[in-house]
């Protein structure tokens, strides 16, 4: 039986196509931000949404030069810290828009004079109603506990935000090709990863630069859907302690996305192989010693969006191979409400 996770992951292309037709709010918000640039930017998110926020932050810093920080929500919800938020931009990302520790900071920032934005799948949720700007993700109802299509839509939302803020016609045009690229990515053959991870007890997932949010999300999904103890690390951090865990046949899933970080990731993969690790190198088709073909988009900044599509299909199949139900991870529910 095909899992809901697999069905929903494979439906991402059609939802992104719909999302891209509803771009007018991003255009208006981009004009607003160019006219009145924020003094500081924070993201407000948990779990997969926080990984999407990480990607949005990377694009914002790399393409616009604005420094972005991830807000420790407990500063608002528990510590009641007197944050100076006037002229800031607070970006909340959420599938459900129900968690109090995402809603409360957005209300706090809005009351303090910040511009607040909710990128949320449920446009009638408390989070959506709390923000000054709310832009729906258009991912449709997501029934599987594991977020897939909503995560992909969150990545696209971050790219749309940055592209329209920057007013970069070339980048915005590249976004329009994502539905076709996602459809192709959903057909990727990552069976080699299933063969290597079906019996694994642990795994490192490695990425760097714009590929690091990929590693974060992949590690979470491996834990969530396959009960596999997977931890994400930046390729720059492996030698600062985590390498002590490497032993013969230790599995490493490595994302060598295009861009400045790729050469270092390829070198790291070769070194880890020499140390006896079982490396699963996910790299574009032009990398000869890859183990998994990493799909690419029209521009490297969009590669993580199609790369995670290929991973999700594999992750759903891996869960089944490990005897797990990816739609009903133990101890988890679709909506998590933390304070």
Short mmCIF file of C-alpha atoms in Angstrom, two decimals:
data_model
loop_
_atom_site.label_atom_id
_atom_site.label_comp_id
_atom_site.label_asym_id
_atom_site.label_seq_id
_atom_site.Cartn_x
_atom_site.Cartn_y
_atom_site.Cartn_z
CA UNK A 1 0.00 0.00 0.00
CA UNK A 2 1.31 3.45 -0.90
CA UNK A 3 1.64 5.72 2.12
CA UNK A 4 0.00 9.11 2.39
CA UNK A 5 3.47 10.54 2.89
CA UNK A 6 4.58 9.21 -0.48
CA UNK A 7 1.39 10.39 -2.23
CA UNK A 8 1.61 13.85 -0.68
CA UNK A 9 5.30 14.21 -1.42
CA UNK A 10 4.73 13.33 -5.06
CA UNK A 11 1.90 15.87 -5.29
CA UNK A 12 4.19 18.79 -4.42
CA UNK A 13 4.70 19.83 -8.05
CA UNK A 14 1.00 20.53 -8.60
CA UNK A 15 0.71 22.52 -5.38
CA UNK A 16 3.78 24.58 -6.18
CA UNK A 17 2.30 25.32 -9.61
CA UNK A 18 -0.78 26.69 -7.86
CA UNK A 19 1.36 28.59 -5.36
CA UNK A 20 3.25 30.31 -8.15
CA UNK A 21 0.03 31.63 -9.67
CA UNK A 22 -0.78 33.40 -6.39
CA UNK A 23 2.30 35.63 -6.38
CA UNK A 24 0.68 39.06 -6.10
CA UNK A 25 1.07 39.29 -2.32
CA UNK A 26 4.80 38.64 -2.67
CA UNK A 27 5.08 41.42 -5.26
CA UNK A 28 3.30 43.87 -2.95
CA UNK A 29 5.34 42.81 0.07
CA UNK A 30 8.56 43.12 -1.92
CA UNK A 31 7.67 46.70 -2.85
CA UNK A 32 6.90 47.44 0.81
CA UNK A 33 10.24 46.06 2.01
CA UNK A 34 12.23 47.93 -0.64
CA UNK A 35 10.53 51.17 0.38
CA UNK A 36 11.01 50.59 4.11
CA UNK A 37 13.83 48.09 4.72
CA UNK A 38 13.73 46.49 8.17
CA UNK A 39 16.46 47.23 10.70
CA UNK A 40 16.70 43.56 11.66
CA UNK A 41 15.08 40.26 10.68
CA UNK A 42 14.09 37.25 12.77
CA UNK A 43 12.44 33.96 11.83
CA UNK A 44 9.92 32.22 14.07
CA UNK A 45 9.39 28.52 13.45
CA UNK A 46 9.72 24.98 14.80
CA UNK A 47 10.69 21.61 13.29
CA UNK A 48 10.53 21.33 9.51
CA UNK A 49 9.28 24.91 9.29
CA UNK A 50 12.45 26.06 11.07
CA UNK A 51 14.51 24.26 8.42
CA UNK A 52 12.55 26.16 5.76
CA UNK A 53 13.23 29.36 7.70
CA UNK A 54 16.94 28.46 7.66
CA UNK A 55 16.80 28.27 3.87
CA UNK A 56 14.92 31.59 3.65
CA UNK A 57 17.48 33.19 5.96
CA UNK A 58 20.36 31.92 3.83
CA UNK A 59 18.81 33.36 0.67
CA UNK A 60 18.08 36.66 2.40
CA UNK A 61 21.63 37.07 3.63
CA UNK A 62 23.29 35.84 0.44
CA UNK A 63 21.15 37.79 -2.01
CA UNK A 64 20.07 40.87 -0.02
CA UNK A 65 22.78 41.29 2.60
CA UNK A 66 20.39 41.53 5.57
CA UNK A 67 21.46 39.56 8.63
CA UNK A 68 18.77 37.12 9.79
CA UNK A 69 18.52 35.41 13.18
CA UNK A 70 16.32 32.56 14.35
CA UNK A 71 14.33 33.74 17.35
CA UNK A 72 14.58 31.59 20.51
CA UNK A 73 10.82 31.74 21.13
CA UNK A 74 11.15 31.13 24.87
CA UNK A 75 12.58 34.66 25.17
CA UNK A 76 9.04 35.85 24.51
CA UNK A 77 6.86 32.99 25.73
CA UNK A 78 8.73 32.14 28.96
CA UNK A 79 11.33 34.81 29.74
CA UNK A 80 9.13 37.76 28.74
CA UNK A 81 12.31 39.52 27.59
CA UNK A 82 11.99 43.25 26.73
CA UNK A 83 12.97 42.88 23.08
CA UNK A 84 13.37 46.01 20.95
CA UNK A 85 11.37 45.08 17.87
CA UNK A 86 10.42 48.39 16.26
CA UNK A 87 11.25 48.41 12.52
CA UNK A 88 12.12 44.70 12.59
CA UNK A 89 10.72 42.07 10.25
CA UNK A 90 9.47 38.87 11.89
CA UNK A 91 8.84 35.94 9.53
CA UNK A 92 6.81 33.02 10.89
CA UNK A 93 6.56 29.78 8.93
CA UNK A 94 4.07 27.08 9.88
CA UNK A 95 1.96 24.32 8.37
CA UNK A 96 -0.86 24.50 10.93
CA UNK A 97 -0.47 27.97 12.43
CA UNK A 98 -1.65 26.55 15.74
CA UNK A 99 1.39 26.45 18.03
CA UNK A 100 1.33 29.05 20.82
CA UNK A 101 5.11 29.53 20.79
CA UNK A 102 4.92 30.67 17.17
CA UNK A 103 1.76 32.75 17.54
CA UNK A 104 2.75 34.68 20.68
CA UNK A 105 6.04 36.10 19.32
CA UNK A 106 4.30 37.30 16.16
CA UNK A 107 1.70 39.10 18.25
CA UNK A 108 4.49 40.53 20.44
CA UNK A 109 6.46 41.80 17.45
CA UNK A 110 3.39 43.29 15.79
CA UNK A 111 2.38 45.13 18.96
CA UNK A 112 5.96 46.43 19.25
CA UNK A 113 5.94 48.03 15.80
CA UNK A 114 7.56 45.32 13.71
CA UNK A 115 6.42 44.16 10.30
CA UNK A 116 5.08 40.62 10.75
CA UNK A 117 4.69 37.99 8.06
CA UNK A 118 3.08 34.55 8.33
CA UNK A 119 3.82 31.99 5.63
CA UNK A 120 1.24 29.43 6.67
CA UNK A 121 -0.71 26.63 5.08
CA UNK A 122 -3.92 27.30 7.04
CA UNK A 123 -4.95 30.84 6.16
CA UNK A 124 -7.66 30.83 8.87
CA UNK A 125 -5.34 29.76 11.69
CA UNK A 126 -4.53 31.88 14.77
CA UNK A 127 -1.07 32.58 13.36
CA UNK A 128 -2.52 33.80 10.08
CA UNK A 129 -4.87 36.12 11.94
CA UNK A 130 -2.07 37.44 14.16
CA UNK A 131 0.30 38.67 11.46
CA UNK A 132 0.10 41.92 9.53
CA UNK A 133 0.94 40.07 6.31
CA UNK A 134 -0.31 36.53 5.74
CA UNK A 135 0.52 34.58 2.59
CA UNK A 136 -0.95 31.07 2.26
CA UNK A 137 1.35 28.23 1.17
CA UNK A 138 -1.35 26.63 -1.01
CA UNK A 139 -0.06 23.14 -0.15
CA UNK A 140 -3.54 21.74 0.40
CA UNK A 141 -4.60 19.56 3.31
CA UNK A 142 -1.72 17.45 4.57
CA UNK A 143 -2.84 14.26 6.31
CA UNK A 144 0.42 12.47 6.93
CA UNK A 145 2.14 13.47 10.16
CA UNK A 146 5.37 13.94 8.23
CA UNK A 147 5.35 17.30 6.46
CA UNK A 148 6.45 17.00 2.83
CA UNK A 149 4.52 19.08 0.32
CA UNK A 150 4.00 21.84 2.91
CA UNK A 151 7.76 21.94 3.56
CA UNK A 152 8.47 22.21 -0.15
CA UNK A 153 5.87 24.99 -0.42
CA UNK A 154 7.56 26.73 2.53
CA UNK A 155 10.89 26.67 0.69
CA UNK A 156 9.23 28.10 -2.41
CA UNK A 157 7.57 30.80 -0.28
CA UNK A 158 10.95 31.84 1.09
CA UNK A 159 12.38 32.03 -2.43
CA UNK A 160 9.37 34.04 -3.64
CA UNK A 161 9.78 36.45 -0.74
CA UNK A 162 13.47 37.02 -1.42
CA UNK A 163 13.09 37.18 -5.20
CA UNK A 164 10.34 39.78 -5.04
CA UNK A 165 12.12 41.78 -2.35
CA UNK A 166 15.25 41.81 -4.50
CA UNK A 167 13.10 42.39 -7.59
CA UNK A 168 15.29 39.92 -9.50
CA UNK A 169 13.47 39.06 -12.73
CA UNK A 170 15.91 36.27 -13.62
CA UNK A 171 15.49 34.53 -10.28
CA UNK A 172 11.71 34.92 -10.38
CA UNK A 173 11.66 33.45 -13.88
CA UNK A 174 13.70 30.48 -12.64
CA UNK A 175 11.06 29.83 -9.98
CA UNK A 176 8.47 29.26 -12.68
CA UNK A 177 10.25 26.10 -13.81
CA UNK A 178 10.02 24.46 -10.39
CA UNK A 179 6.86 22.39 -11.01
CA UNK A 180 8.48 20.54 -13.91
CA UNK A 181 11.73 20.13 -11.98
CA UNK A 182 9.86 18.77 -8.96
CA UNK A 183 7.94 16.32 -11.12
CA UNK A 184 11.20 14.99 -12.52
CA UNK A 185 12.82 14.88 -9.08
CA UNK A 186 9.96 12.73 -7.76
CA UNK A 187 11.04 10.03 -10.22
CA UNK A 188 14.63 9.91 -8.94
CA UNK A 189 16.02 6.47 -8.18
CA UNK A 190 17.54 6.57 -4.69
CA UNK A 191 17.21 2.82 -4.06
CA UNK A 192 20.92 2.70 -3.17
CA UNK A 193 20.11 4.70 -0.05
CA UNK A 194 17.38 2.24 0.94
CA UNK A 195 19.79 -0.65 0.54
CA UNK A 196 22.31 1.07 2.81
CA UNK A 197 19.95 2.44 5.46
CA UNK A 198 17.31 -0.29 5.78
CA UNK A 199 19.22 -2.00 8.59
CA UNK A 200 21.13 1.02 9.92
CA UNK A 201 20.92 2.09 13.55
CA UNK A 202 22.36 5.54 13.09
CA UNK A 203 23.40 7.96 10.38
CA UNK A 204 24.98 11.35 9.86
CA UNK A 205 23.44 13.70 7.32
CA UNK A 206 25.83 16.34 6.04
CA UNK A 207 25.38 19.52 4.03
CA UNK A 208 26.93 22.94 3.85
CA UNK A 209 25.88 26.41 2.79
CA UNK A 210 22.53 26.38 1.08
CA UNK A 211 22.57 22.58 1.38
CA UNK A 212 22.63 22.59 5.18
CA UNK A 213 18.85 23.08 5.56
CA UNK A 214 18.55 19.94 3.41
CA UNK A 215 20.64 18.01 5.92
CA UNK A 216 18.57 19.30 8.84
CA UNK A 217 15.29 18.30 7.22
CA UNK A 218 16.55 14.91 6.02
CA UNK A 219 17.86 14.01 9.47
CA UNK A 220 14.54 14.94 11.06
CA UNK A 221 12.56 12.86 8.58
CA UNK A 222 14.82 9.83 9.08
CA UNK A 223 14.18 10.03 12.82
CA UNK A 224 10.49 10.75 12.42
CA UNK A 225 9.50 8.18 9.80
CA UNK A 226 12.13 5.43 10.12
CA UNK A 227 13.10 5.68 13.80
CA UNK A 228 16.67 6.04 12.58
CA UNK A 229 18.99 8.01 14.86
CA UNK A 230 20.12 10.56 12.30
CA UNK A 231 21.95 13.77 13.12
CA UNK A 232 22.65 16.69 10.81
CA UNK A 233 26.00 18.42 10.65
CA UNK A 234 27.56 21.10 8.51
CA UNK A 235 30.40 19.79 6.41
CA UNK A 236 32.57 22.37 8.16
CA UNK A 237 31.78 20.91 11.60
CA UNK A 238 32.49 17.21 11.06
CA UNK A 239 36.13 17.53 12.12
CA UNK A 240 35.22 19.45 15.27
CA UNK A 241 34.15 16.33 17.17
CA UNK A 242 31.53 14.37 15.22
CA UNK A 243 34.25 12.57 13.24
CA UNK A 244 35.08 10.61 16.39
CA UNK A 245 31.86 8.66 15.74
CA UNK A 246 33.04 7.42 12.35
CA UNK A 247 33.81 3.72 12.30
CA UNK A 248 33.84 1.03 9.62
CA UNK A 249 30.65 1.16 7.50
CA UNK A 250 29.20 4.10 9.47
CA UNK A 251 26.55 5.58 7.14
CA UNK A 252 26.83 9.19 5.98
CA UNK A 253 24.26 10.78 3.69
CA UNK A 254 25.98 13.79 2.13
CA UNK A 255 24.32 16.51 0.05
CA UNK A 256 26.86 18.09 -2.34
CA UNK A 257 24.63 20.77 -3.86
CA UNK A 258 25.96 23.13 -6.51
CA UNK A 259 27.71 26.28 -5.37
CA UNK A 260 30.78 27.38 -3.42
CA UNK A 261 30.44 24.61 -0.81
CA UNK A 262 30.37 21.73 -3.28
CA UNK A 263 34.12 21.24 -3.72
CA UNK A 264 34.63 20.96 0.02
CA UNK A 265 31.78 18.46 0.33
CA UNK A 266 33.27 16.27 -2.40
CA UNK A 267 36.65 16.36 -0.70
CA UNK A 268 35.04 15.48 2.64
CA UNK A 269 33.19 12.55 1.06
CA UNK A 270 36.46 11.16 -0.30
CA UNK A 271 38.11 11.52 3.10
CA UNK A 272 35.24 9.83 4.90
CA UNK A 273 35.41 6.91 2.47
CA UNK A 274 39.12 6.56 3.26
CA UNK A 275 38.21 6.36 6.95
CA UNK A 276 35.87 3.45 6.27
CA UNK A 277 32.52 5.25 6.34
CA UNK A 278 29.66 4.10 4.12
CA UNK A 279 29.18 7.31 2.19
CA UNK A 280 26.00 7.99 0.25
CA UNK A 281 27.04 10.99 -1.80
CA UNK A 282 24.06 12.82 -3.30
CA UNK A 283 25.46 15.04 -6.06
CA UNK A 284 24.41 16.35 -9.48
CA UNK A 285 24.76 14.14 -12.54
CA UNK A 286 28.08 15.70 -13.55
CA UNK A 287 29.81 14.35 -10.42
CA UNK A 288 31.27 11.00 -11.45
CA UNK A 289 31.67 9.35 -8.03
CA UNK A 290 28.16 10.14 -6.77
CA UNK A 291 26.05 7.40 -5.20
CA UNK A 292 22.73 9.22 -5.61
CA UNK A 293 21.86 11.63 -8.40
CA UNK A 294 20.84 14.96 -6.94
CA UNK A 295 18.26 16.72 -9.14
CA UNK A 296 18.93 20.35 -9.95
CA UNK A 297 16.78 23.39 -10.63
CA UNK A 298 17.15 26.30 -13.04
CA UNK A 299 19.59 28.00 -10.66
CA UNK A 300 21.68 26.62 -7.78
CA UNK A 301 19.81 28.69 -5.17
CA UNK A 302 16.70 26.61 -5.93
CA UNK A 303 18.44 23.22 -5.89
CA UNK A 304 17.45 22.38 -2.27
CA UNK A 305 13.79 22.50 -3.28
CA UNK A 306 14.07 19.74 -5.87
CA UNK A 307 16.69 17.83 -3.88
CA UNK A 308 14.38 17.38 -0.89
CA UNK A 309 11.68 16.12 -3.27
CA UNK A 310 13.93 13.22 -4.29
CA UNK A 311 14.81 12.56 -0.65
CA UNK A 312 11.16 12.47 0.49
CA UNK A 313 10.28 9.74 -1.99
CA UNK A 314 13.21 7.68 -0.76
CA UNK A 315 12.37 8.36 2.90
CA UNK A 316 8.80 7.09 2.49
CA UNK A 317 10.09 3.95 0.79
CA UNK A 318 12.80 3.49 3.44
CA UNK A 319 10.23 3.63 6.23
CA UNK A 320 8.27 0.83 4.56
CA UNK A 321 11.49 -1.19 4.12
CA UNK A 322 12.13 -0.82 7.86
CA UNK A 323 8.59 -1.96 8.72
CA UNK A 324 7.43 1.50 9.79
CA UNK A 325 4.30 3.47 8.94
CA UNK A 326 5.54 6.91 7.86
CA UNK A 327 2.03 8.35 8.20
CA UNK A 328 1.80 7.53 11.89
CA UNK A 329 5.20 7.99 13.56
CA UNK A 330 5.09 6.77 17.14
CA UNK A 331 4.48 9.39 19.83
CA UNK A 332 3.84 12.13 17.25
CA UNK A 333 0.77 14.01 16.01
CA UNK A 334 0.18 16.28 13.04
CA UNK A 335 -0.18 19.47 15.07
CA UNK A 336 2.36 20.08 17.84
CA UNK A 337 1.46 22.80 20.32
CA UNK A 338 4.34 24.01 22.48
CA UNK A 339 4.55 27.11 24.64
#
